[in-house]
Amino acid sequence: MMEQGNNIFKILDLSHSDGKAEAVIMVKGDSEIFKGHFPGQPVVPGACMLQLVKDVLETVLKSKLRLKKAQQIKFMNVVVPGDDQLRLSISFTNIEDNLFSVQANLTNNDAVCFKLQGIFVTG
């Protein structure tokens, strides 16, 4: 198990091959961030979902990354502490020496919570 995204997420399982990565994730409720986002009704900040994609890709690719271009980011359903059926699916293609085209979806059961289409650069 790995902790990612300022201790908000715990990765319970991670598998990857041939330009695809799948992670099963739990949202931890004891993160300090939930005291301010939002008191009484905590939700995972969108920036943390984006960070989760980056963290998982860095683990899979064994390289530091940064988001170069976000062609599409959609936040479709809230993610709350205690959610334990989250699945992050990432497809990535090396389009140049240090550039990766990435598509990612974060789902909770069958509900899509977050979608990303973008370009990450190594280094």
XYZ file of N, CA and C in Angstrom:
369
model
N 0.837 -1.180 0.000
C 0.000 0.000 0.000
C 0.882 1.243 0.000
N 0.494 2.219 -0.799
C 1.221 3.481 -0.878
C 0.275 4.614 -0.511
N 0.829 5.644 0.126
C 0.049 6.832 0.403
C 0.460 7.900 -0.596
N -0.530 8.604 -1.129
C -0.278 9.618 -2.149
C -1.094 10.861 -1.848
N -0.710 11.962 -2.482
C -1.520 13.179 -2.425
C -1.673 13.743 -1.033
N -0.539 14.020 -0.347
C -0.577 14.604 0.998
C -1.370 13.749 1.966
N -1.194 12.461 1.888
C -1.848 11.505 2.788
C -3.369 11.491 2.666
N -3.906 11.955 1.571
C -5.349 11.904 1.347
C -5.741 10.534 0.806
N -4.904 9.975 -0.046
C -5.216 8.713 -0.705
C -4.305 7.597 -0.210
N -4.872 6.420 -0.123
C -4.076 5.213 0.106
C -4.319 4.309 -1.086
N -3.246 3.954 -1.781
C -3.361 3.066 -2.935
C -3.313 1.637 -2.421
N -4.418 0.939 -2.603
C -4.543 -0.429 -2.118
C -3.976 -1.436 -3.101
N -4.035 -1.103 -4.392
C -3.524 -2.005 -5.422
C -3.150 -1.172 -6.634
N -2.041 -1.521 -7.274
C -1.599 -0.833 -8.481
C -1.031 -1.858 -9.442
N -1.551 -1.839 -10.666
C -1.019 -2.710 -11.717
C -0.842 -1.873 -12.976
N 0.124 -2.278 -13.800
C 0.354 -1.545 -15.032
C 1.071 -2.423 -16.051
N 0.769 -2.157 -17.318
C 1.460 -2.782 -18.440
C 0.984 -2.141 -19.731
N 1.875 -2.105 -20.712
C 1.539 -1.663 -22.062
C 0.765 -0.351 -22.122
N 1.246 0.678 -21.445
C 0.619 1.989 -21.543
C -0.663 2.154 -20.767
N -0.909 1.268 -19.820
C -2.113 1.365 -18.993
C -1.739 1.133 -17.536
N -2.422 1.853 -16.654
C -2.244 1.663 -15.219
C -3.617 1.663 -14.566
N -3.785 0.802 -13.586
C -5.035 0.700 -12.827
C -4.685 0.719 -11.348
N -5.382 1.565 -10.586
C -5.147 1.628 -9.148
C -6.477 1.584 -8.418
N -6.491 0.845 -7.319
C -7.633 0.829 -6.408
C -7.242 1.707 -5.233
N -8.117 2.656 -4.895
C -7.755 3.720 -3.972
C -8.813 3.897 -2.898
N -8.343 4.272 -1.715
C -9.219 4.637 -0.610
C -8.902 6.087 -0.230
N -9.923 6.858 0.131
C -9.732 8.214 0.623
C -9.681 8.154 2.141
N -8.580 8.659 2.699
C -8.402 8.665 4.144
C -9.060 9.913 4.731
N -9.820 9.731 5.765
C -10.546 10.856 6.355
C -9.758 11.678 7.344
N -8.563 11.231 7.731
C -7.827 11.929 8.779
C -6.842 12.974 8.250
N -6.888 13.290 6.986
C -5.987 14.293 6.415
C -6.370 15.689 6.897
N -5.352 16.488 7.185
C -5.553 17.870 7.635
C -6.338 18.702 6.619
N -6.221 18.367 5.349
C -6.855 19.183 4.306
C -8.372 19.243 4.465
N -8.955 18.187 5.045
C -10.415 18.147 5.176
C -10.934 19.096 6.246
N -10.054 19.607 7.091
C -10.490 20.588 8.094
C -10.889 21.901 7.428
N -10.338 22.171 6.262
C -10.667 23.412 5.565
C -11.407 23.219 4.263
N -11.561 21.996 3.833
C -12.173 21.728 2.509
C -13.213 20.627 2.611
N -14.286 20.759 3.067
C -14.952 21.870 3.718
C -15.420 21.408 5.095
N -15.294 22.237 6.126
C -15.705 21.815 7.471
C -17.166 21.350 7.487
N -17.388 20.182 8.040
C -18.748 19.635 8.127
C -19.184 18.867 6.895
N -18.591 19.137 5.752
C -18.911 18.437 4.507
C -17.630 18.262 3.700
N -16.696 17.450 4.184
C -15.399 17.342 3.507
C -15.499 16.686 2.131
N -14.774 17.264 1.180
C -14.656 16.691 -0.160
C -13.196 16.788 -0.585
N -12.772 15.883 -1.429
C -11.402 15.892 -1.946
C -11.262 17.030 -2.948
N -10.279 17.904 -2.745
C -10.050 18.988 -3.714
C -9.672 18.434 -5.086
N -10.123 19.110 -6.123
C -9.809 18.691 -7.483
C -8.317 18.637 -7.751
N -7.572 19.583 -7.186
C -6.123 19.583 -7.382
C -5.490 18.301 -6.839
N -6.065 17.733 -5.788
C -5.530 16.488 -5.216
C -5.788 15.301 -6.150
N -6.900 15.333 -6.879
C -7.170 14.268 -7.847
C -6.159 14.341 -8.993
N -5.853 15.557 -9.428
C -4.846 15.746 -10.468
C -3.476 15.282 -9.962
N -3.146 15.612 -8.721
C -1.883 15.186 -8.117
C -1.810 13.665 -8.037
N -2.926 13.021 -7.752
C -2.966 11.557 -7.688
C -2.574 10.945 -9.028
N -3.103 11.486 -10.112
C -2.739 10.990 -11.451
C -1.233 11.129 -11.662
N -0.694 12.288 -11.337
C 0.745 12.533 -11.493
C 1.552 11.556 -10.642
N 1.155 11.374 -9.382
C 1.887 10.479 -8.475
C 1.894 9.036 -8.976
N 0.753 8.565 -9.444
C 0.676 7.191 -9.947
C 1.522 7.053 -11.210
N 1.442 8.024 -12.112
C 2.270 7.977 -13.330
C 3.756 7.987 -12.999
N 4.163 8.798 -12.029
C 5.567 8.831 -11.632
C 6.021 7.468 -11.098
N 5.152 6.811 -10.367
C 5.469 5.476 -9.852
C 5.631 4.486 -11.001
N 4.711 4.520 -11.934
C 4.722 3.586 -13.059
C 5.918 3.855 -13.984
N 6.167 5.119 -14.293
C 7.218 5.473 -15.239
C 8.587 5.630 -14.581
N 8.617 5.618 -13.249
C 9.869 5.766 -12.489
C 10.618 7.030 -12.910
N 9.857 8.127 -13.018
C 10.426 9.402 -13.428
C 9.578 10.540 -12.864
N 10.211 11.648 -12.532
C 9.487 12.844 -12.112
C 8.756 13.423 -13.313
N 7.535 13.914 -13.088
C 6.717 14.471 -14.162
C 6.154 15.825 -13.748
N 5.757 16.584 -14.753
C 4.949 17.773 -14.509
C 3.931 17.880 -15.645
N 2.788 18.439 -15.310
C 1.741 18.619 -16.310
C 2.129 19.779 -17.207
N 2.254 19.510 -18.493
C 2.613 20.550 -19.461
C 1.364 21.219 -20.021
N 0.357 20.393 -20.316
C -0.857 20.929 -20.930
C -2.049 20.081 -20.507
N -3.088 20.745 -20.053
C -4.341 20.052 -19.742
C -5.333 20.373 -20.851
N -5.594 19.388 -21.700
C -6.523 19.608 -22.794
C -7.962 19.550 -22.292
N -8.185 18.748 -21.246
C -9.520 18.618 -20.681
C -9.404 18.134 -19.231
N -10.071 18.828 -18.338
C -10.205 18.391 -16.946
C -11.669 18.560 -16.583
N -12.283 17.479 -16.118
C -13.691 17.531 -15.729
C -13.854 16.921 -14.342
N -14.542 17.652 -13.467
C -14.895 17.160 -12.143
C -16.394 16.902 -12.174
N -16.780 15.630 -12.102
C -18.153 15.257 -12.379
C -18.942 14.817 -11.143
N -18.276 14.262 -10.155
C -18.909 13.846 -8.902
C -17.924 14.077 -7.774
N -18.442 14.411 -6.591
C -17.552 14.651 -5.460
C -16.971 13.335 -4.958
N -15.778 13.450 -4.393
C -15.102 12.334 -3.734
C -14.971 12.737 -2.275
N -15.402 11.851 -1.376
C -15.424 12.186 0.048
C -14.577 11.210 0.854
N -14.146 11.645 2.055
C -13.393 10.734 2.921
C -14.191 9.461 3.179
N -13.483 8.357 3.208
C -14.131 7.069 3.435
C -14.480 6.329 2.159
N -14.499 7.035 1.019
C -14.746 6.336 -0.247
C -13.669 5.272 -0.415
N -14.096 4.036 -0.562
C -13.119 2.949 -0.633
C -13.276 2.091 -1.879
N -14.071 2.530 -2.810
C -14.240 1.792 -4.059
C -13.767 2.608 -5.255
N -12.792 3.476 -5.018
C -12.291 4.311 -6.109
C -11.346 3.516 -6.994
N -11.436 3.782 -8.272
C -10.552 3.147 -9.236
C -10.022 4.227 -10.170
N -8.706 4.294 -10.267
C -8.057 5.224 -11.184
C -7.544 4.425 -12.370
N -8.003 4.795 -13.567
C -7.569 4.158 -14.810
C -6.817 5.196 -15.631
N -5.603 4.848 -16.016
C -4.766 5.767 -16.786
C -4.280 5.059 -18.050
N -4.408 5.746 -19.185
C -3.793 5.304 -20.437
C -2.768 6.354 -20.811
N -1.567 5.908 -21.189
C -0.519 6.858 -21.531
C 0.277 6.361 -22.726
N 0.708 7.336 -23.547
C 1.484 7.051 -24.740
C 2.666 8.004 -24.793
N 3.838 7.463 -25.036
C 5.035 8.277 -25.207
C 4.986 8.880 -26.603
N 4.759 10.202 -26.699
C 4.610 10.840 -28.009
C 5.905 11.486 -28.498
N 6.839 11.753 -27.587
C 8.188 12.219 -27.910
C 9.086 11.725 -26.799
N 10.376 12.025 -26.900
C 11.329 11.521 -25.911
C 10.880 11.727 -24.474
N 10.421 12.906 -24.122
C 10.067 13.178 -22.740
C 8.621 13.634 -22.559
N 7.763 13.372 -23.553
C 6.358 13.777 -23.490
C 5.436 12.568 -23.509
N 4.422 12.624 -22.639
C 3.441 11.548 -22.564
C 2.041 12.117 -22.696
N 1.280 11.567 -23.624
C -0.143 11.874 -23.743
C -0.872 10.979 -22.745
N -1.737 11.592 -21.926
C -2.364 10.856 -20.828
C -3.866 11.075 -20.828
N -4.593 9.987 -20.610
C -6.028 10.038 -20.351
C -6.256 9.300 -19.047
N -7.010 9.930 -18.122
C -7.241 9.316 -16.820
C -8.693 9.503 -16.405
N -9.216 8.493 -15.733
C -10.564 8.529 -15.168
C -10.501 8.036 -13.734
N -11.149 8.753 -12.828
C -11.306 8.313 -11.448
C -12.777 8.027 -11.245
N -13.082 6.791 -10.868
C -14.477 6.396 -10.694
C -14.718 5.881 -9.279
N -15.958 6.020 -8.837
C -16.414 5.485 -7.565
C -17.572 4.553 -7.895
N -17.315 3.253 -7.806
C -18.242 2.257 -8.339
C -18.437 2.560 -9.813
N -19.636 2.880 -10.275
C -19.845 3.156 -11.697
C -19.878 4.647 -12.020
N -19.788 5.502 -11.004
C -19.887 6.947 -11.219
C -18.506 7.531 -11.525
N -18.412 8.253 -12.637
C -17.169 8.932 -12.986
C -17.078 10.210 -12.150
N -15.966 10.368 -11.435
C -15.756 11.534 -10.578
C -14.869 12.578 -11.237
N -13.881 12.121 -12.008
C -12.858 13.016 -12.547
C -12.330 12.443 -13.845
N -12.131 13.335 -14.836
C -11.528 12.947 -16.115
C -10.430 13.935 -16.455
N -9.355 13.409 -17.015
C -8.233 14.239 -17.435
C -7.733 13.769 -18.785
N -7.457 14.737 -19.653
C -6.763 14.495 -20.902
C -5.661 15.544 -20.949
N -4.399 15.097 -21.010
C -3.333 16.077 -20.975
C -1.996 15.532 -21.424
N -1.006 16.407 -21.339
C 0.368 16.073 -21.714
C 1.246 16.279 -20.483
N 2.004 15.247 -20.131
C 2.977 15.325 -19.054
C 4.375 15.268 -19.649
N 5.288 15.962 -19.006
C 6.681 15.989 -19.445
C 7.559 15.462 -18.302
N 8.575 14.691 -18.646
C 9.486 14.167 -17.643
C 10.552 15.206 -17.305
N 11.119 15.059 -16.116
C 12.231 15.906 -15.710
C 11.870 17.059 -14.837
